[in-house]
Amino acid sequence: MSNEHPVPSEQTAEQQSRRRWMSVLSKADFPDLDALWGNLPSKPAWTVVRPPEIGMVMVRGRAGGSGGRFNLGEMTVTRCAVQLDDGALGFGYVMGRNKPHAELAAVVDAMMQTPSRRDTLERVLIAPLSLRHDARTDQRGRKAASTKVEFFTVVRGS
Amino acid sequence: MYVAVKGGEQAIENSQKLLAEERRGDTGVPELSLDQIREQMALAVDRVMTEGSLYDPELAALAIKQACGDLQEAIFLLRAYRTTLPRFGVSEPIDTGHMAIRRRISATYKDLPGGQVLGPSFDYTHRLLDFALAAGDTRPVADIAEQAVDSGMPRVTDILNHEGLVEVEEPESDDTPVFDLTRESPRYPADRPARLQNLARGDEGFLLALGYSTQRGFGNNHPFAGEIRLGEVAVEFAPEELGFPIEIGEITVTECQMINQFKGSASQPPQFTRGYGLTFGHCERKAMSMALVDRALRAEEFGEPVEAPAQDEEFVMAHSDNVEASGFVQHLKLPHYVDFQAELVTVRALRKQAFAAAEVNPVSDAAE
């Protein structure tokens, strides 16, 4: 669904790729991410630049869905920044208050910026997480589809 | 005015211990877990998140447990907690047009593209108590269709737009500041973003009653439920250090688009006008009530007379918040001993004067 959002054209291809993997990492179920991470054969050392911190983001809506912006309410978000030994900086911004999730998302974000690691990580971590997310969405969508109804208008007095 | 009083520390401590024991209830009954509340009291959780103005199902579940199921108290707890957290920023506006839909109905079109999707709803239940639930250990299984619902379902309002039959909601410039009542005091007249934020946090019961009052003729606005949709939307946020937005998660929201007859004015042709409701989670009654009141509060914009409570923006906005309302009503329980002593003196003095006056000139009032 969200992949259909128009991406502002000023973003570079690199930014668009990063935007995608960071989104996948944020939206992943933490147990899935943690399990796939546990299976990775080689993991780099990292330094926590900004320890996981819990805060909020104000969620905005639009009047009528398409009109003027308004503040709907806040959501909890946890963020974290890490640095790998090769200097790559990674950020994690994750809904909720799960600090390990934010840190792991930041580590994988940093690793994804190392070209030699990217293909493998994409295959063993990002793609499976993305598939699981899509499968959950599809499952909900199929249950909803089972409740699709046809209403008939009954003509009176005929 | 109430004044600080000293003493009672031991009584207060013991009162809290008693509350804790009563909260737990019979220890022979297993204690509620937050998972149970989140999973099985989901609509209570949704209401607490919406009016507590903080999306976090675990915290809302904790608040409900701590408040012994008193949802307004739980809302207060969540509001208090949110003041302890820093704000990282504001999200991009959520795109409800790209919602992963779980429920979507329209009372205005039976054959709308994408179809009517009932989703999980009380609407068609018989409201008979289900004693199977009393027995417990139920494991109901929903049906699963071959194909998921369409991902890009058009909004009913967009369908009407094609004929120019409904007012168009245009986004304002991105540079326009958006009023935030958590940071600024309300000003009257308020703009629509301020009203919508206020209504989104507002008490469901209060908005339900106001919405109902408009239907009964107090600010009649001839509404139709153009569309109600429930589902998940991604929240995009652009962290400063990145400079581009990423999706930080998905939230469940309920959206209601009310459409209302409008006979036109000097500057506008006859068309349908709109009222909008949006909540966290599945809060359908709240979203519908919010949409009714949003439209009622637009009376002035459409040149309609402002006569009913639901059309009076200061009345609605100043009284919609149940944390404020509850605080002011319940503060009456706090010691007002000095105040009351002062009033006693005043009332005694007035009575003395009144009796004295009556003795001197018993018919003076009538003579005037």
XYZ file of C-alpha atoms in Angstrom:
526
model
C 0.000 0.000 0.000
C 2.462 2.604 1.135
C 4.795 1.733 -1.724
C 2.346 3.567 -3.940
C 3.094 6.863 -2.217
C 4.665 9.267 -4.644
C 8.284 9.796 -3.702
C 9.407 13.402 -4.023
C 11.530 13.592 -7.132
C 14.369 15.481 -5.465
C 15.350 12.349 -3.575
C 18.322 10.486 -4.929
C 18.091 6.801 -5.802
C 20.252 6.092 -2.754
C 17.844 7.996 -0.513
C 14.913 6.131 -1.992
C 16.575 2.782 -1.303
C 17.411 3.813 2.216
C 13.911 5.111 2.779
C 12.569 1.718 1.769
C 14.807 -0.416 3.976
C 14.396 1.855 6.970
C 10.620 1.657 6.569
C 10.765 -2.147 6.370
C 12.902 -2.281 9.526
C 10.578 0.052 11.431
C 7.404 -1.773 10.451
C 8.838 -5.246 11.149
C 7.610 -7.268 14.093
C 10.527 -7.201 16.511
C 10.579 -10.994 17.116
C 10.892 -11.502 13.312
C 13.705 -8.969 13.046
C 15.467 -10.377 16.084
C 15.265 -13.963 14.799
C 16.572 -13.084 11.333
C 19.331 -11.008 12.937
C 20.254 -13.967 15.127
C 20.738 -16.091 12.003
C 23.222 -13.656 10.424
C 26.626 -15.312 10.252
C 28.771 -12.167 10.495
C 27.952 -9.100 12.506
C 30.055 -5.957 12.745
C 30.963 -4.166 15.943
C 29.161 -0.903 16.534
C 29.185 2.042 18.899
C 25.968 3.560 20.171
C 26.162 7.230 19.205
C 22.777 8.124 20.640
C 21.338 5.590 23.063
C 17.778 4.433 22.427
C 15.454 7.229 23.493
C 11.670 7.116 23.848
C 9.745 10.131 22.626
C 6.752 11.051 20.535
C 5.822 12.123 17.049
C 2.703 14.219 16.517
C 0.553 12.437 13.930
C -1.146 14.735 11.469
C -4.254 14.191 9.426
C -5.969 16.249 6.749
C -9.493 17.672 7.003
C -11.727 15.527 4.820
C -8.722 13.282 4.134
C -7.335 15.677 1.528
C -7.667 19.197 2.947
C -5.845 21.295 5.507
C -3.518 19.597 7.988
C -4.445 19.182 11.643
C -2.877 17.523 14.677
C -4.618 14.227 15.408
C -2.581 13.066 18.412
C 0.852 11.760 19.282
C 2.379 8.299 19.027
C 5.273 6.864 20.992
C 8.482 6.426 18.997
C 11.916 5.138 19.970
C 15.012 6.358 18.186
C 18.633 5.340 18.240
C 21.850 6.142 16.356
C 24.843 3.839 15.967
C 28.176 3.929 14.166
C 30.022 0.982 12.679
C 33.801 0.675 12.824
C 33.945 1.629 9.142
C 32.306 4.953 10.035
C 28.807 4.302 8.655
C 26.080 5.995 10.731
C 22.781 4.213 11.126
C 19.493 5.507 12.496
C 16.514 3.685 13.893
C 13.082 5.322 14.272
C 10.541 2.806 15.434
C 6.956 3.207 16.593
C 6.421 2.181 20.209
C 8.861 1.837 23.095
C 11.016 -1.136 22.149
C 14.632 0.012 22.608
C 16.304 -3.146 21.226
C 14.156 -2.754 18.086
C 15.343 0.826 17.549
C 18.984 -0.154 18.090
C 18.819 -3.162 15.776
C 17.077 -1.080 13.094
C 19.894 1.469 13.379
C 22.603 -1.208 13.130
C 21.046 -2.770 10.042
C 20.579 0.702 8.523
C 24.307 1.327 9.002
C 25.223 -2.074 7.557
C 23.003 -1.520 4.519
C 25.126 1.523 3.687
C 28.151 -0.742 3.155
C 27.819 -1.783 -0.501
C 29.561 -5.126 0.022
C 26.992 -6.180 2.618
C 23.891 -4.801 0.996
C 22.851 -7.615 -1.341
C 23.171 -10.295 1.294
C 21.331 -8.276 3.917
C 18.600 -7.459 1.446
C 18.183 -11.169 0.703
C 18.318 -12.590 4.216
C 16.756 -9.772 6.204
C 15.003 -6.937 4.388
C 13.181 -8.998 1.759
C 11.869 -11.599 4.245
C 10.676 -8.859 6.626
C 8.971 -7.057 3.774
C 7.280 -10.288 2.679
C 6.041 -10.996 6.186
C 4.639 -7.494 6.454
C 2.862 -7.863 3.121
C 1.535 -11.288 4.156
C 0.043 -9.842 7.350
C -1.586 -7.032 5.377
C -2.893 -9.512 2.801
C -4.323 -11.766 5.514
C -6.217 -8.853 7.077
C -7.388 -7.745 3.644
C -8.676 -11.230 2.823
C -10.592 -11.498 6.085
C -12.131 -8.107 5.332
C -12.983 -9.269 1.794
C -14.996 -12.163 3.251
C -17.336 -9.516 4.712
C -17.971 -7.741 1.402
C -21.702 -7.377 0.877
C -24.126 -6.746 -1.935
C -27.099 -4.652 -0.810
C -30.336 -4.969 -2.770
C -32.884 -2.188 -2.828
C -36.346 -3.723 -2.602
C -38.907 -2.007 -4.823
C -42.119 -1.507 -2.878
C -45.577 -2.281 -4.199
C -44.515 -4.003 -7.436
C -10.551 28.370 45.683
C -9.147 25.602 47.781
C -6.203 25.802 50.157
C -3.451 23.423 51.067
C -4.085 21.489 54.224
C -1.630 19.485 56.267
C -2.113 16.129 57.826
C -3.823 12.960 56.712
C -0.613 11.403 55.314
C -1.261 8.069 56.972
C -4.900 8.057 55.871
C -3.884 8.863 52.280
C -1.266 6.112 52.233
C -3.770 3.627 53.594
C -6.426 4.777 51.125
C -4.015 4.036 48.282
C -3.217 0.617 49.743
C -6.924 -0.098 49.957
C -7.389 1.047 46.346
C -4.574 -1.283 45.254
C -6.180 -4.213 47.028
C -9.587 -3.465 45.569
C -8.048 -3.020 42.110
C -6.662 -6.514 42.360
C -9.974 -7.899 43.595
C -10.250 -11.552 44.641
C -6.730 -13.013 44.484
C -8.293 -16.379 43.811
C -9.098 -14.978 40.333
C -6.099 -14.753 37.948
C -4.682 -11.230 37.528
C -5.383 -9.446 34.217
C -2.351 -9.141 31.952
C -1.787 -6.135 29.711
C -1.815 -8.522 26.727
C -5.317 -9.627 27.700
C -6.550 -6.055 27.934
C -4.882 -5.070 24.651
C -6.225 -8.106 22.792
C -9.638 -8.578 24.370
C -10.628 -5.048 25.439
C -9.336 -3.532 22.208
C -12.084 -0.944 21.805
C -11.478 0.369 25.319
C -7.782 0.599 24.448
C -8.655 2.488 21.252
C -10.812 4.989 23.089
C -8.134 5.629 25.697
C -5.514 6.175 22.976
C -7.780 8.539 21.031
C -8.873 10.726 23.932
C -5.570 10.274 25.760
C -4.089 11.587 22.509
C -1.247 9.062 22.489
C -1.053 6.015 20.238
C 0.473 3.217 22.295
C -1.742 0.164 22.905
C 0.462 -1.239 25.695
C 0.412 2.007 27.671
C -3.339 2.383 27.157
C -3.813 -1.177 28.457
C -1.691 -0.356 31.502
C -3.711 2.803 32.108
C -6.979 0.831 31.932
C -5.655 -1.729 34.407
C -4.393 0.941 36.782
C -7.707 2.836 36.551
C -9.720 -0.315 37.373
C -11.438 0.049 34.004
C -12.462 3.700 34.534
C -11.706 4.891 31.004
C -11.705 8.616 31.780
C -9.231 8.017 34.591
C -7.147 5.936 32.147
C -7.267 8.797 29.633
C -6.007 11.140 32.356
C -3.131 8.757 33.137
C -2.101 8.595 29.473
C -2.284 12.388 29.112
C -0.103 12.762 32.194
C 2.435 10.265 30.839
C 2.736 12.022 27.484
C 3.890 15.196 29.215
C 7.010 13.305 30.363
C 8.192 12.505 26.824
C 10.101 14.702 24.379
C 8.558 15.294 20.973
C 10.790 14.340 18.059
C 8.663 16.214 15.560
C 5.487 15.998 13.513
C 4.569 13.367 10.943
C 3.671 13.873 7.330
C -0.145 13.960 7.125
C -1.414 10.379 7.066
C -2.915 9.325 3.738
C -6.261 7.696 4.488
C -6.765 7.271 0.735
C -4.070 4.574 0.900
C -5.476 2.842 3.950
C -5.224 -0.969 4.134
C -8.959 -1.265 4.547
C -10.630 -3.637 7.012
C -14.049 -1.988 6.998
C -15.548 0.493 4.599
C -19.209 1.333 4.281
C -21.264 4.036 2.657
C -24.843 4.955 3.399
C -25.069 6.997 0.201
C -24.041 4.544 -2.540
C -24.833 0.876 -2.502
C -22.717 0.068 -5.542
C -19.548 1.943 -4.878
C -16.245 0.938 -6.455
C -14.447 -1.442 -4.127
C -17.743 -2.457 -2.534
C -19.224 -2.302 0.927
C -16.927 -4.126 3.345
C -18.545 -4.726 6.726
C -15.393 -5.819 8.530
C -15.702 -6.458 12.263
C -18.896 -4.700 13.358
C -21.606 -4.773 16.009
C -24.043 -3.299 13.466
C -25.748 -6.537 12.488
C -25.550 -8.328 15.820
C -28.797 -8.866 17.714
C -27.533 -7.441 20.978
C -28.482 -10.600 22.798
C -26.130 -11.630 25.579
C -23.947 -14.477 24.376
C -23.626 -17.038 27.130
C -21.045 -18.985 25.151
C -18.654 -16.152 26.047
C -19.523 -16.571 29.715
C -18.392 -20.186 29.493
C -15.017 -19.012 28.111
C -12.363 -20.778 26.028
C -13.778 -19.616 22.707
C -11.572 -19.770 19.615
C -13.636 -18.260 16.809
C -12.196 -18.356 13.297
C -12.973 -15.744 10.630
C -13.504 -16.623 6.978
C -10.734 -15.776 4.560
C -11.528 -14.762 0.989
C -9.324 -15.750 -1.947
C -8.548 -12.139 -2.747
C -7.847 -9.271 -0.384
C -9.973 -6.112 -0.664
C -8.817 -3.568 -3.262
C -5.914 -1.522 -2.024
C -6.768 1.823 -3.587
C -10.484 2.257 -2.873
C -11.724 5.673 -3.999
C -13.362 7.853 -1.405
C -17.085 8.437 -1.791
C -16.387 12.161 -1.602
C -14.038 11.841 -4.606
C -16.828 10.184 -6.597
C -19.120 13.147 -5.855
C -16.268 15.528 -6.659
C -16.326 14.450 -10.284
C -19.695 16.141 -10.691
C -18.818 19.136 -8.519
C -21.592 18.084 -6.172
C -19.537 18.231 -3.018
C -17.171 20.865 -1.700
C -13.535 20.079 -2.423
C -11.099 19.872 0.488
C -7.926 21.503 -0.794
C -4.649 21.261 1.107
C -3.270 24.604 2.234
C 0.330 25.605 1.627
C 2.868 23.520 3.536
C 4.240 26.745 5.009
C 0.996 27.483 6.844
C 1.552 26.850 10.558
C -0.784 24.255 12.075
C -2.346 25.182 15.405
C -1.389 22.806 18.210
C -3.478 23.014 21.365
C -0.841 21.108 23.336
C 1.507 24.058 22.777
C -0.768 27.104 22.458
C -3.831 28.378 24.276
C -7.057 28.269 22.295
C -8.118 31.474 20.567
C -11.609 32.302 19.415
C -12.632 32.345 16.682
C -10.625 29.147 16.167
C -9.662 27.765 12.768
C -10.711 24.342 11.526
C -7.386 22.587 12.341
C -7.703 23.772 15.952
C -11.289 22.547 16.094
C -10.442 19.169 14.572
C -7.596 18.590 17.050
C -9.894 19.539 19.906
C -12.651 17.231 18.657
C -10.214 14.348 18.052
C -9.214 14.468 21.753
C -12.716 15.317 22.908
C -14.930 13.148 25.061
C -16.901 10.634 23.040
C -20.013 10.991 25.186
C -20.017 14.768 24.924
C -19.559 14.708 21.145
C -22.134 11.949 20.756
C -24.723 14.030 22.613
C -23.865 17.165 20.602
C -23.961 15.256 17.311
C -27.296 13.780 18.325
C -28.605 17.248 19.186
C -27.875 18.426 15.610
C -29.885 15.509 14.254
C -32.798 16.397 16.507
C -32.963 19.938 15.190
C -30.551 21.949 17.312
C -28.469 23.150 14.377
C -29.936 20.726 11.891
C -27.470 19.795 9.194
C -29.083 16.926 7.218
C -26.183 14.495 7.365
C -25.442 11.314 5.436
C -22.654 8.934 6.389
C -20.901 9.293 3.037
C -18.206 6.891 4.058
C -16.755 5.249 7.133
C -13.476 3.409 6.813
C -11.301 1.516 9.257
C -7.830 0.172 8.627
C -4.107 0.676 8.843
C -2.121 3.607 7.512
C 1.621 4.126 7.492
C 2.976 7.064 9.481
C 5.770 8.892 7.693
C 8.217 11.021 9.604
C 11.235 12.931 8.316
C 13.966 12.911 10.984
C 16.138 16.027 10.838
C 19.332 14.022 10.439
C 17.964 12.252 7.361
C 16.100 15.025 5.606
C 13.656 12.645 3.941
C 10.602 10.844 5.313
C 10.588 7.204 6.337
C 7.697 5.074 7.529
C 8.142 4.618 11.256
C 5.169 2.335 11.749
C 1.536 1.672 10.995
C -1.427 2.807 13.043
C -5.079 1.825 12.944
C -7.483 4.689 12.337
C -11.221 5.201 11.804
C -12.349 7.897 9.387
C -15.839 9.272 8.821
C -16.876 11.540 5.981
C -20.289 13.050 6.616
C -21.893 14.830 3.712
C -24.572 17.396 4.279
C -27.126 19.205 2.179
C -26.312 22.832 1.514
C -28.694 25.023 -0.415
C -26.020 27.447 -1.484
C -25.253 31.051 -0.710
C -24.421 34.233 -2.604
C -20.880 32.978 -3.215
C -21.377 29.205 -3.387
C -23.673 27.087 -5.573
C -25.912 24.455 -3.965
C -23.778 21.420 -3.177
C -22.999 18.958 -0.425
C -20.736 20.149 2.346
C -18.595 18.022 4.573
C -17.908 17.125 8.165
C -14.859 15.076 9.065
C -14.057 12.630 11.841
C -10.766 10.834 12.464
C -9.692 8.756 15.458
C -6.944 6.378 16.509
C -8.013 2.736 16.519
C -11.588 1.637 15.948
C -13.775 4.381 17.432
C -16.619 4.554 14.973
C -19.235 6.246 17.160
C -16.658 8.860 18.069
C -15.582 9.427 14.444
C -19.224 9.883 13.370
C -19.996 12.235 16.254
C -16.854 14.233 15.524
C -17.876 14.586 11.865
C -21.349 15.827 12.828
C -19.948 18.394 15.229
C -17.197 19.457 12.795
C -19.884 20.266 10.238
C -22.085 22.031 12.790
C -19.126 24.221 13.790
C -18.693 25.306 10.172
C -22.053 27.110 10.259
C -20.540 30.567 10.034
C -18.356 29.564 7.077
C -21.525 28.665 5.158
C -23.499 31.693 6.285
C -25.816 29.650 8.483
C -27.238 31.128 11.710
C -25.303 30.068 14.825
C -28.096 29.192 17.231
C -27.498 25.758 18.715
C -24.913 24.577 21.257
C -23.204 22.303 18.697
C -22.596 25.318 16.441
C -21.037 27.408 19.195
C -17.316 26.903 18.871
C -16.339 28.260 22.254
C -19.024 26.229 24.000
C -17.944 23.032 22.249
C -14.180 23.481 22.407
C -14.069 24.702 25.986
C -16.116 21.764 27.269
C -15.124 18.807 25.093
C -12.049 17.725 27.009
C -12.905 15.168 29.662
C -9.599 15.553 31.501
C -10.243 19.273 31.994
C -13.941 18.772 32.706
C -13.329 15.945 35.123
C -10.607 17.918 36.872
C -12.801 20.937 37.399
C -15.840 18.970 38.521
C -13.799 16.720 40.787
C -11.750 19.498 42.326
C -14.926 20.272 44.271
C -13.941 17.326 46.467
C -10.778 19.094 47.585
C -10.831 21.033 50.873
C -12.676 24.327 50.451
C -12.809 24.937 54.189
C -11.650 28.567 54.126
C -13.853 29.422 51.164
C -16.803 27.861 52.859
C -16.129 29.632 56.170
C -16.091 32.947 54.273
C -19.383 32.112 52.588
C -20.911 31.121 55.904
C -20.022 34.520 57.321
C -21.496 36.243 54.262
C -24.722 34.253 54.276
C -25.204 34.810 58.033
C -24.660 38.552 57.560
C -27.109 38.686 54.630
C -29.713 36.786 56.593
C -29.317 39.186 59.509
C -29.775 42.162 57.190
C -32.789 40.580 55.512
C -34.518 39.822 58.801
C -33.767 43.296 60.124
C -35.162 44.927 56.971
C -38.312 42.805 57.156
C -38.938 43.949 60.742
C -38.517 47.646 59.912
C -40.534 47.727 56.725
C -42.333 44.433 55.991
C -44.029 45.628 52.753
C -41.213 47.699 51.248
C -40.544 45.204 48.431
C -44.184 45.090 47.417
C -44.412 48.885 47.474
C -41.630 49.138 44.915
